[in-house]
Short mmCIF file of C-alpha atoms in Angstrom, two decimals:
data_model
loop_
_atom_site.label_atom_id
_atom_site.label_comp_id
_atom_site.label_asym_id
_atom_site.label_seq_id
_atom_site.Cartn_x
_atom_site.Cartn_y
_atom_site.Cartn_z
CA MET A 20 -0.06 0.02 -0.04
CA SER A 21 1.28 3.62 -0.73
CA ARG A 22 2.29 5.88 2.27
CA ALA A 23 1.21 8.97 0.70
CA PRO A 24 -2.19 9.09 2.52
CA LEU A 25 -0.32 8.50 5.96
CA TYR A 26 1.92 11.46 5.26
CA ALA A 27 -0.97 13.62 4.30
CA LEU A 28 -2.76 12.60 7.51
CA THR A 29 0.35 13.54 9.68
CA ALA A 30 0.63 16.99 7.93
CA ALA A 31 -2.90 17.73 8.60
CA VAL A 32 -2.63 16.83 12.37
CA PHE A 33 0.43 19.20 12.60
CA ALA A 34 -1.49 21.87 10.89
CA ILE A 35 -4.33 21.59 13.32
CA ALA A 36 -1.85 21.76 16.33
CA ALA A 37 -0.35 24.78 14.91
CA VAL A 38 -3.68 26.41 14.48
CA ALA A 39 -4.66 25.70 18.05
CA ILE A 40 -1.41 27.11 19.27
CA VAL A 41 -1.54 30.36 17.40
CA THR A 42 -5.19 31.05 18.06
CA SER A 43 -4.78 30.26 22.03
CA PRO A 44 -6.00 33.39 23.93
CA GLU A 45 -3.14 33.45 26.54
CA PRO A 46 0.57 33.32 26.10
CA ARG A 47 1.95 29.87 26.96
CA VAL A 48 5.30 28.47 28.23
CA ALA A 49 4.57 24.97 27.30
CA TYR A 50 3.47 23.16 24.23
CA ALA A 51 1.55 19.95 23.54
CA GLU A 52 3.57 17.37 21.78
CA VAL A 53 1.55 15.06 19.27
CA PRO A 54 2.25 11.48 19.92
CA PRO A 55 3.61 9.49 17.15
CA ALA A 56 0.80 7.95 15.08
CA PRO A 57 0.44 4.31 15.33
CA PRO A 58 1.47 2.22 12.29
CA VAL A 59 -1.26 1.94 9.68
CA PRO A 60 -1.78 -1.80 8.71
CA ASP A 61 -2.14 -2.50 5.23
CA GLY A 62 -5.75 -2.89 4.06
CA PRO A 63 -8.33 -1.52 1.87
CA PRO A 64 -8.58 2.26 1.51
CA SER A 65 -11.85 2.42 3.54
CA THR A 66 -10.02 0.88 6.43
CA VAL A 67 -7.06 3.30 6.14
CA SER A 68 -9.36 6.27 5.95
CA ALA A 69 -11.26 5.10 9.13
CA LEU A 70 -7.91 4.74 10.95
CA ALA A 71 -6.85 8.20 9.83
CA GLY A 72 -10.05 9.67 11.30
CA ALA A 73 -9.48 7.98 14.46
CA VAL A 74 -5.88 9.13 14.83
CA GLU A 75 -6.85 12.74 14.03
CA ALA A 76 -9.77 12.73 16.62
CA SER A 77 -7.53 11.29 19.28
CA ALA A 78 -4.78 13.91 18.57
CA LEU A 79 -7.18 16.76 18.76
CA ALA A 80 -8.75 15.64 22.03
CA GLU A 81 -5.24 15.38 23.59
CA ILE A 82 -4.26 18.93 22.37
CA GLU A 83 -7.56 20.38 23.81
CA ALA A 84 -6.90 18.58 27.22
CA SER A 85 -3.31 20.01 27.42
CA LEU A 86 -4.37 23.38 26.49
CA THR A 87 -7.23 23.40 29.11
CA GLU A 88 -4.82 22.10 31.88
CA GLU A 89 -2.33 24.84 30.92
CA ALA A 90 -5.01 27.45 31.01
CA VAL A 91 -6.16 26.34 34.48
CA SER A 92 -2.52 26.18 35.86
CA ARG A 93 -1.91 29.62 34.60
CA SER A 94 -5.11 31.00 36.00
CA THR A 95 -4.26 29.47 39.40
CA SER A 96 -0.70 30.80 39.39
CA THR A 97 -1.90 34.36 38.46
CA THR A 98 -4.57 34.25 41.29
CA SER A 99 -1.92 33.18 43.79
CA THR A 100 0.51 35.66 42.81
CA THR A 101 -2.02 38.45 42.93
CA THR A 102 -3.25 37.38 46.41
CA THR A 103 0.36 37.11 47.73
CA THR A 104 1.34 40.51 46.23
CA THR A 105 -1.77 42.15 47.91
CA THR A 106 -1.09 40.60 51.22
CA ILE A 107 2.49 41.91 51.23
CA ALA A 108 1.46 45.45 50.11
CA THR A 109 -1.13 45.40 53.07
CA GLU A 110 1.44 44.48 55.62
CA THR A 111 3.93 47.01 54.33
CA THR A 112 1.51 49.74 54.45
CA SER A 113 0.64 49.15 58.12
CA ALA A 114 4.11 48.64 59.20
CA VAL A 115 6.09 51.37 57.27
CA PRO A 116 4.94 54.95 57.83
CA ASP A 117 4.59 57.22 54.98
CA ALA A 118 7.81 58.85 53.76
CA SER A 119 6.39 62.30 54.40
CA GLU A 120 5.55 61.39 57.96
CA ALA A 121 8.99 59.78 58.55
CA SER A 122 10.60 63.04 57.37
CA ASP A 123 8.30 65.26 59.72
CA THR A 124 9.15 63.25 62.74
CA GLN A 125 12.99 62.95 62.25
CA GLU A 126 14.92 64.91 64.77
CA ASP A 127 17.35 67.61 63.64
CA PRO A 128 20.81 66.44 64.89
CA ASP A 129 21.83 70.19 65.12
CA GLU A 130 18.85 71.11 67.26
CA ALA A 131 19.74 71.75 70.89
CA PRO A 132 17.83 69.58 73.37
CA PRO A 133 15.05 71.51 75.38
CA PRO A 134 16.24 72.67 78.68
CA ASP A 135 15.38 70.67 81.71
CA LYS A 136 12.42 71.86 83.66
CA PRO A 137 13.35 72.93 87.11
CA ALA A 138 12.26 70.61 89.93
CA PRO A 139 9.40 72.01 91.79
CA THR A 140 10.31 73.51 95.11
CA THR A 141 8.40 73.10 98.32
CA THR A 142 8.03 76.06 100.56
CA THR A 143 7.08 75.55 104.12
CA THR A 144 5.59 78.45 105.79
CA GLN A 145 5.68 78.58 109.60
CA ALA A 146 3.82 80.81 111.77
CA PRO A 147 6.19 83.24 113.52
CA PRO A 148 6.77 82.31 117.08
CA ASP A 149 4.71 83.75 119.87
CA PRO A 150 6.34 87.02 121.12
CA PRO A 151 7.87 86.67 124.59
CA PRO A 152 5.21 87.39 127.28
CA GLU A 153 5.29 90.87 128.65
CA GLY A 154 4.64 92.25 132.14
CA HIS A 155 1.48 93.91 132.81
CA PHE A 156 -0.50 95.75 135.45
CA ASP A 157 -2.99 93.50 137.30
CA SER A 158 -6.09 95.65 138.45
CA GLY A 159 -7.71 92.55 139.74
CA ALA A 160 -4.96 91.85 142.24
CA GLU A 161 -4.83 95.59 143.13
CA SER A 162 -8.62 95.29 144.02
CA GLU A 163 -7.93 92.15 146.10
CA PHE A 164 -5.09 94.03 148.12
CA ALA A 165 -7.52 96.80 148.83
CA GLY A 166 -10.26 94.64 150.14
CA MET A 167 -7.89 92.68 152.43
CA ILE A 168 -6.48 95.91 153.88
CA ALA A 169 -9.90 97.17 154.58
CA ALA A 170 -10.82 93.92 156.22
CA ILE A 171 -7.80 93.88 158.46
CA ARG A 172 -8.32 97.64 159.54
CA SER A 173 -11.86 96.86 160.20
CA ALA A 174 -10.94 93.95 162.36
CA ASN A 175 -8.57 96.29 164.36
CA GLY A 176 -11.18 99.10 164.82
CA LYS A 177 -9.87 101.24 162.10
CA GLY A 178 -11.86 103.15 159.57
CA GLY A 179 -11.60 102.64 155.83
CA LEU A 180 -9.11 104.10 153.40
CA SER A 181 -10.09 105.97 150.37
CA ARG A 182 -8.43 105.22 146.94
CA ASP A 183 -6.57 108.13 145.51
CA GLY A 184 -5.89 108.28 141.73
CA SER A 185 -2.54 110.12 141.99
CA LEU A 186 -1.38 107.70 144.74
CA ASP A 187 -2.47 104.71 142.45
CA ALA A 188 -0.44 105.95 139.66
CA TYR A 189 2.64 106.47 141.81
CA ALA A 190 2.28 102.87 143.35
CA ARG A 191 1.95 101.38 139.79
CA SER A 192 4.92 103.25 138.49
CA TRP A 193 7.07 101.96 141.42
CA ALA A 194 5.64 98.35 141.21
CA LYS A 195 6.58 98.20 137.55
CA GLN A 196 10.15 99.49 138.17
CA ILE A 197 10.96 96.94 140.95
CA GLY A 198 9.35 94.30 138.88
CA GLU A 199 11.48 94.97 135.87
CA SER A 200 14.63 95.41 138.02
CA GLY A 201 13.82 92.08 139.80
CA SER A 202 14.63 93.49 143.24
CA LEU A 203 12.66 95.09 146.13
CA ALA A 204 13.55 98.70 147.03
CA HIS A 205 11.63 101.55 148.53
CA SER A 206 10.66 104.52 146.55
CA ASN A 207 11.45 108.23 147.36
CA THR A 208 8.10 108.84 149.14
CA GLY A 209 9.22 112.38 150.24
CA SER A 210 8.61 113.51 146.71
CA LEU A 211 4.86 113.09 147.62
CA MET A 212 5.00 115.86 150.22
CA PRO A 213 3.23 118.21 149.75
CA PRO A 214 0.35 117.84 149.33
CA TRP A 215 0.57 114.88 151.71
CA SER A 216 1.75 115.60 155.20
CA VAL A 217 2.35 111.93 156.17
CA VAL A 218 3.29 109.05 153.75
CA ALA A 219 4.13 105.42 154.32
CA GLU A 220 4.98 102.54 151.86
CA ASN A 221 4.70 98.68 151.85
CA ILE A 222 6.26 96.73 149.00
CA GLY A 223 6.26 92.95 148.33
CA GLN A 224 6.80 90.31 145.75
CA GLY A 225 5.41 86.79 145.47
CA GLY A 226 3.25 84.41 143.47
CA SER A 227 -0.16 85.45 144.65
CA VAL A 228 -2.02 88.25 146.38
CA SER A 229 -2.70 86.16 149.48
CA GLN A 230 0.77 84.90 149.74
CA VAL A 231 2.16 88.45 149.69
CA PHE A 232 -0.40 89.86 151.95
CA ASP A 233 0.21 87.18 154.68
CA LEU A 234 3.79 88.04 154.56
CA LEU A 235 3.12 91.78 154.99
CA ALA A 236 0.42 91.20 157.83
CA GLY A 237 3.04 88.89 159.52
CA SER A 238 5.60 91.64 159.74
CA SER A 239 5.14 94.28 162.55
CA GLY A 240 6.37 97.17 160.64
CA HIS A 241 4.17 96.50 157.47
CA LEU A 242 1.23 95.75 159.70
CA ALA A 243 1.66 99.11 161.52
CA ASN A 244 1.56 100.99 158.17
CA MET A 245 -1.74 99.09 157.33
CA LEU A 246 -3.26 100.11 160.64
CA GLY A 247 -1.83 103.60 160.75
CA ASP A 248 -3.83 106.84 160.98
CA PHE A 249 -4.06 107.35 157.28
CA THR A 250 -7.06 108.43 155.22
CA HIS A 251 -5.98 107.33 151.74
CA VAL A 252 -4.26 104.64 149.96
CA GLY A 253 -2.76 104.01 146.57
CA ILE A 254 -2.13 100.37 145.26
CA GLY A 255 -0.06 99.18 142.39
CA VAL A 256 0.51 95.49 141.04
CA TRP A 257 2.89 94.56 138.27
CA ARG A 258 3.16 91.02 136.98
CA ASP A 259 6.43 90.20 135.20
CA PRO A 260 6.62 87.92 132.22
CA GLY A 261 7.08 85.00 134.52
CA GLY A 262 3.84 85.72 136.30
CA ILE A 263 5.49 86.98 139.55
CA LEU A 264 3.59 89.65 141.33
CA TRP A 265 5.23 92.81 142.48
CA THR A 266 3.33 95.39 144.49
CA ALA A 267 3.56 98.85 146.08
CA HIS A 268 1.10 100.12 148.66
CA ILE A 269 1.23 104.04 149.48
CA PHE A 270 -0.60 105.04 152.65
CA ALA A 271 -0.96 108.98 152.94
CA GLN A 272 -2.79 111.59 155.01
CA PRO A 273 -3.19 115.17 153.95
#
């Protein structure tokens, strides 16, 4: 049998493959290889034609299957690449700041650092200390002495004594002087005459009125002044900063 029909069949198959490759919508990196045609047995022309048709159909089916598989593979590869690229871009955007932002936040190496803020200071304000106590006149003690003198005079049949303002001022002045000096001493009672014709003086120092009065009443000379023939009396009491009582009693008669 002549091999011309077999060559013609093979050429037709390659032509179909070429057409399929050229008309493929996507570029390819692989190609489909046509398997060698099986040997055609000798036989009548009708049998040869049937075999040729079977070979052609088989080749076309294999080509189409190869093209379909390649197209699916490329589609999957493209989708995977796109997905990977998108994921990387998203991570990069969230992790790396924008170039303009990075330039705004970059510190200038020549810029001097801000000065340190001074540490807060704590100021403690204390109230000023109390001033040292001062001496003062004690009018209450003066009244007590006047009452005790009147009582002892009355008990001894003597009349009462009138308080005299000028004598009170003189007694106060001298009580303060001995209190500030811290020592007992008699004043110059002669400076009170005239207008007074007779003048006597008692002085004392102690912690309380009763204590000082008891000392005066227990002394004959001081008791004689309290019970003398006098008509007026002046009493002064000074308490020093320590609370000690200093007193002067001036007895007078016009």
